[in-house]
Coordinates of C-alpha atoms in Angstrom, one line a residue:
X28 CA -2.0 -14.8 -2.2
X29 CA -4.2 -11.9 -3.3
X30 CA -1.3 -9.9 -4.7
X31 CA -0.3 -12.9 -6.9
X32 CA -4.0 -13.4 -8.0
X33 CA -4.1 -9.7 -8.9
X34 CA -0.9 -10.0 -10.9
X35 CA -2.5 -12.8 -12.9
X36 CA -5.5 -10.6 -13.6
X37 CA -3.3 -7.8 -14.7
X38 CA -1.3 -10.1 -17.0
X39 CA -4.6 -11.3 -18.7
X40 CA -5.8 -7.8 -19.0
X41 CA -2.7 -6.8 -20.8
X42 CA -2.9 -9.8 -23.1
X43 CA -6.5 -9.0 -24.1
X44 CA -6.1 -5.3 -24.2
X45 CA -8.6 -4.5 -21.4
X46 CA -8.5 -2.6 -18.1
X47 CA -8.6 -4.4 -14.8
X48 CA -8.5 -2.3 -11.6
X49 CA -8.0 -3.9 -8.2
X50 CA -9.3 -2.8 -4.9
X51 CA -8.9 -4.5 -1.5
X52 CA -10.0 -4.1 2.1
X53 CA -7.5 -3.2 4.8
X54 CA -7.5 -6.7 6.1
X55 CA -9.2 -10.1 5.6
X56 CA -11.7 -9.3 8.3
X57 CA -12.7 -5.8 7.1
X58 CA -16.0 -6.9 5.6
X59 CA -17.5 -3.4 5.6
X60 CA -14.4 -2.0 3.9
X61 CA -14.6 -4.6 1.2
X62 CA -18.3 -3.8 0.7
X63 CA -17.6 -0.1 0.4
X64 CA -14.9 -0.8 -2.2
X65 CA -17.2 -2.9 -4.2
X66 CA -20.0 -0.3 -4.2
X67 CA -17.5 2.5 -5.1
X68 CA -16.3 0.4 -8.1
X69 CA -19.9 -0.3 -9.1
X70 CA -20.5 3.4 -9.4
X71 CA -17.5 3.8 -11.7
X72 CA -19.2 2.0 -14.5
X73 CA -17.2 -1.2 -15.0
X74 CA -18.5 -3.9 -17.3
X75 CA -17.8 -6.6 -14.8
X76 CA -17.0 -7.1 -11.1
X77 CA -14.7 -9.9 -10.2
X78 CA -15.3 -10.4 -6.5
X79 CA -13.7 -12.5 -3.8
X80 CA -16.0 -12.0 -0.8
X81 CA -14.7 -12.3 2.7
X82 CA -17.9 -14.1 3.7
X83 CA -20.8 -15.7 1.8
X84 CA -22.9 -12.6 2.4
X85 CA -20.9 -9.4 3.0
X86 CA -20.9 -8.3 -0.6
X87 CA -24.5 -9.2 -1.3
X88 CA -25.8 -5.6 -1.3
X89 CA -23.2 -4.6 -4.0
X90 CA -23.8 -7.7 -6.0
X91 CA -27.6 -7.2 -6.0
X92 CA -27.1 -3.6 -7.3
X93 CA -24.7 -4.8 -10.0
X94 CA -27.1 -7.5 -11.3
X95 CA -29.9 -5.0 -11.3
X96 CA -27.7 -2.7 -13.4
X97 CA -26.8 -5.5 -15.8
X98 CA -23.2 -5.7 -14.7
X99 CA -21.6 -9.1 -14.8
X100 CA -20.5 -10.4 -11.4
X101 CA -17.9 -13.2 -11.3
X102 CA -17.2 -14.9 -8.0
X103 CA -13.5 -15.6 -7.8
X104 CA -12.2 -18.0 -5.2
X105 CA -12.7 -17.5 -1.4
X106 CA -16.3 -17.2 -0.1
X107 CA -19.2 -18.1 -2.4
X108 CA -22.2 -15.8 -2.9
X109 CA -25.5 -17.5 -2.3
X110 CA -26.7 -16.7 -5.7
X111 CA -23.4 -16.8 -7.6
X112 CA -24.1 -17.3 -11.3
X113 CA -20.5 -17.8 -12.2
X114 CA -17.5 -19.0 -10.1
X115 CA -13.8 -19.4 -10.9
X116 CA -11.3 -21.0 -8.6
X117 CA -9.8 -24.2 -7.2
X118 CA -11.9 -27.0 -5.8
X119 CA -11.8 -25.9 -2.2
X120 CA -12.8 -29.2 -0.7
X121 CA -10.0 -31.0 -2.7
X122 CA -7.4 -28.8 -0.9
X123 CA -8.3 -30.4 2.4
X124 CA -8.6 -33.9 0.8
X125 CA -5.1 -33.7 -0.7
X126 CA -3.5 -32.7 2.6
X127 CA -5.4 -35.5 4.5
X128 CA -4.4 -38.1 1.9
X129 CA -0.7 -37.2 2.3
X130 CA -0.9 -37.6 6.1
X131 CA -2.8 -40.9 5.8
X132 CA 0.0 -42.2 3.5
X133 CA 2.8 -41.0 5.8
X134 CA 1.5 -41.3 9.4
X135 CA 0.5 -44.4 11.3
X136 CA -3.1 -45.3 11.8
X137 CA -4.6 -43.5 14.8
X138 CA -2.1 -40.7 14.7
X139 CA -3.4 -37.4 16.2
X140 CA -3.8 -34.5 13.9
X141 CA -5.4 -31.0 14.1
X142 CA -6.8 -28.3 11.9
X143 CA -6.3 -24.6 12.2
X144 CA -9.3 -23.1 10.4
X145 CA -9.7 -19.9 8.5
X146 CA -12.2 -17.2 9.1
X147 CA -15.7 -18.3 10.2
X148 CA -18.3 -17.9 7.5
X149 CA -15.9 -18.2 4.6
X150 CA -16.8 -20.9 2.2
X151 CA -13.2 -21.8 1.4
X152 CA -12.3 -22.3 5.0
X153 CA -15.3 -24.5 5.7
X154 CA -14.7 -26.6 2.6
X155 CA -11.0 -27.0 3.2
X156 CA -11.7 -28.1 6.8
X157 CA -14.4 -30.5 5.8
X158 CA -12.3 -32.1 3.0
X159 CA -9.5 -32.6 5.4
X160 CA -11.5 -33.8 8.4
X161 CA -13.8 -36.2 6.6
X162 CA -10.9 -37.7 4.7
X163 CA -8.6 -38.0 7.7
X164 CA -11.2 -39.7 9.8
X165 CA -12.1 -42.1 7.1
X166 CA -8.5 -42.9 6.7
X167 CA -8.0 -43.8 10.3
X168 CA -6.4 -40.6 11.7
X169 CA -7.6 -39.0 14.9
X170 CA -8.6 -35.4 14.5
X171 CA -8.2 -34.1 18.0
X172 CA -8.8 -30.4 17.5
X173 CA -10.2 -28.0 14.9
X174 CA -9.9 -24.4 15.9
X175 CA -10.2 -21.0 14.2
X176 CA -7.1 -19.0 13.3
X177 CA -8.8 -16.3 11.2
X178 CA -6.1 -16.5 8.5
X179 CA -3.7 -14.8 11.1
X180 CA -0.1 -16.1 11.7
X181 CA -0.1 -15.1 15.4
X182 CA -3.5 -16.7 16.2
X183 CA -2.4 -19.8 14.4
X184 CA 0.9 -19.9 16.3
X185 CA -1.0 -19.5 19.7
X186 CA -3.6 -22.1 18.8
X187 CA -0.9 -24.6 17.7
X188 CA 1.1 -24.0 20.9
X189 CA -2.0 -24.8 23.0
X190 CA -2.7 -28.0 21.0
X191 CA 0.9 -29.2 21.4
X192 CA 0.6 -28.7 25.2
X193 CA -2.7 -30.6 25.2
X194 CA -1.5 -33.4 22.9
X195 CA 2.3 -33.8 23.2
X196 CA 2.0 -36.7 20.8
X197 CA 0.4 -34.6 18.0
X198 CA 1.6 -35.9 14.6
X199 CA 0.3 -33.3 12.2
X200 CA -1.4 -29.9 11.6
X201 CA -3.4 -28.8 8.6
X202 CA -3.9 -25.1 8.1
X203 CA -6.5 -23.5 5.8
X204 CA -3.8 -21.1 4.4
X205 CA -0.1 -20.8 4.3
X206 CA 0.2 -17.8 6.5
X207 CA -1.3 -19.8 9.4
X208 CA 0.9 -22.8 8.5
X209 CA 3.9 -20.6 9.0
X210 CA 2.7 -19.7 12.4
X211 CA 2.1 -23.3 13.3
X212 CA 5.7 -24.1 12.1
X213 CA 7.0 -21.5 14.6
X214 CA 5.1 -23.2 17.4
X215 CA 6.4 -26.6 16.3
X216 CA 9.9 -25.2 16.2
X217 CA 9.5 -23.7 19.6
X218 CA 8.5 -27.1 21.0
X219 CA 11.6 -28.6 19.4
X220 CA 9.4 -30.8 17.2
X221 CA 10.6 -29.8 13.7
X222 CA 10.7 -32.8 11.5
X223 CA 8.6 -34.8 13.9
X224 CA 5.2 -33.0 13.4
X225 CA 3.8 -32.5 9.9
X226 CA 2.6 -29.0 9.0
X227 CA 0.7 -28.7 5.7
X228 CA -0.7 -25.4 4.5
X229 CA -2.8 -24.2 1.6
X230 CA -2.3 -21.6 -1.2
X231 CA 1.3 -22.0 -2.4
X232 CA 2.7 -18.6 -1.5
X233 CA 6.5 -18.2 -2.0
X234 CA 7.2 -18.1 1.8
X235 CA 5.6 -21.6 2.0
X236 CA 7.8 -22.8 -0.8
X237 CA 10.9 -21.5 1.1
X238 CA 9.7 -23.1 4.3
X239 CA 9.3 -26.5 2.5
X240 CA 12.9 -26.1 1.2
X241 CA 14.2 -25.4 4.7
X242 CA 12.2 -28.2 6.3
X243 CA 9.9 -26.0 8.4
X244 CA 6.8 -26.9 6.4
X245 CA 5.9 -30.4 5.2
X246 CA 3.8 -29.3 2.3
X247 CA 1.4 -26.8 0.8
X248 CA -1.6 -27.3 -1.5
X249 CA -0.8 -24.8 -4.2
X250 CA -3.9 -23.2 -5.6
X251 CA -1.9 -21.3 -8.2
X252 CA -3.5 -17.9 -7.7
X253 CA -1.6 -16.4 -10.7
X254 CA -3.4 -18.9 -13.0
X255 CA -6.7 -18.3 -11.1
X256 CA -6.4 -14.6 -11.8
X257 CA -5.7 -15.1 -15.5
X258 CA -8.6 -17.6 -15.9
X259 CA -11.0 -15.2 -14.1
X260 CA -10.4 -12.4 -16.6
X261 CA -10.6 -14.9 -19.5
X262 CA -14.0 -16.2 -18.3
X263 CA -15.4 -12.7 -17.7
X264 CA -14.5 -11.7 -21.3
X265 CA -16.0 -14.9 -22.7
X266 CA -19.3 -14.2 -20.9
X267 CA -19.3 -10.6 -22.0
X268 CA -18.7 -11.8 -25.5
X269 CA -21.7 -14.0 -25.4
X270 CA -20.0 -17.4 -25.0
X271 CA -21.5 -20.2 -23.0
X272 CA -19.3 -20.9 -19.9
X273 CA -19.8 -23.5 -17.2
X274 CA -21.2 -22.1 -14.0
X275 CA -18.2 -23.2 -12.1
X276 CA -14.7 -23.1 -13.7
X277 CA -12.2 -25.0 -11.6
X278 CA -8.5 -24.0 -11.7
X279 CA -5.4 -26.2 -11.1
X280 CA -4.1 -27.2 -7.7
X281 CA -1.3 -29.5 -6.5
X282 CA 0.3 -30.8 -3.4
X283 CA 3.8 -29.4 -3.1
X284 CA 6.5 -31.2 -1.0
X285 CA 10.3 -31.5 -1.1
X286 CA 9.8 -33.9 -4.0
X287 CA 8.4 -31.3 -6.4
X288 CA 9.0 -27.9 -4.7
X289 CA 11.6 -26.9 -7.4
X290 CA 9.5 -28.0 -10.4
X291 CA 8.2 -25.2 -12.6
X292 CA 4.5 -24.3 -12.0
X293 CA 1.9 -24.9 -14.7
X294 CA 1.1 -22.1 -17.1
X295 CA -1.7 -21.2 -19.5

């Protein structure tokens, strides 16, 4: 997901004749490493920092220094800084809503479903879970479990296997990202329930598309990271150029199933 988003940023940078350098932590749980990278980039004298925090607070020290130095900070997707002045990304709560609505339409009332959450303290994970859970419950589904998977495929697999043991009649899983959805699919396959238990992920990575084509995944809510990356650079340049830009700029998303998995993605 993040590689695709960075590719979108690089494409926009080339289009507008600017430089975009990308740094990342060693993993999605390396909060200190991400903060160190942000502070190192801040000392390099960039005109803007496009940040995707791992939690709502782990990059706050670097962001405060940037704002004191007059450097634009643009919050791009993922967690949301408490004082974020500008934000670009998909509507995170809608990701969960879209997945729940699909299950409501295709499962009987009272069907048991579960959520495999992302990392605790990450805005995107909380919003996706809330959107799914609130919508599923309102639509008559029974959310029997909601457990953390920390964006990790093995943790999601183990969590799903446990839930399947506890609820043999489980009808669907929603994962806060596609990596975890692929782990859930492995657990469902191991239980010989492929095609009987829905598995819906979030992000729209290529491996999820392939899994939908093969029947291992039911759907993904594609957040089109390539477009998000392009829009983030565009918005940053508009702000640097003195244009008025809405505080939150929402980027496209869509539920992808076997019905539309081979359709071309939207483009700018």
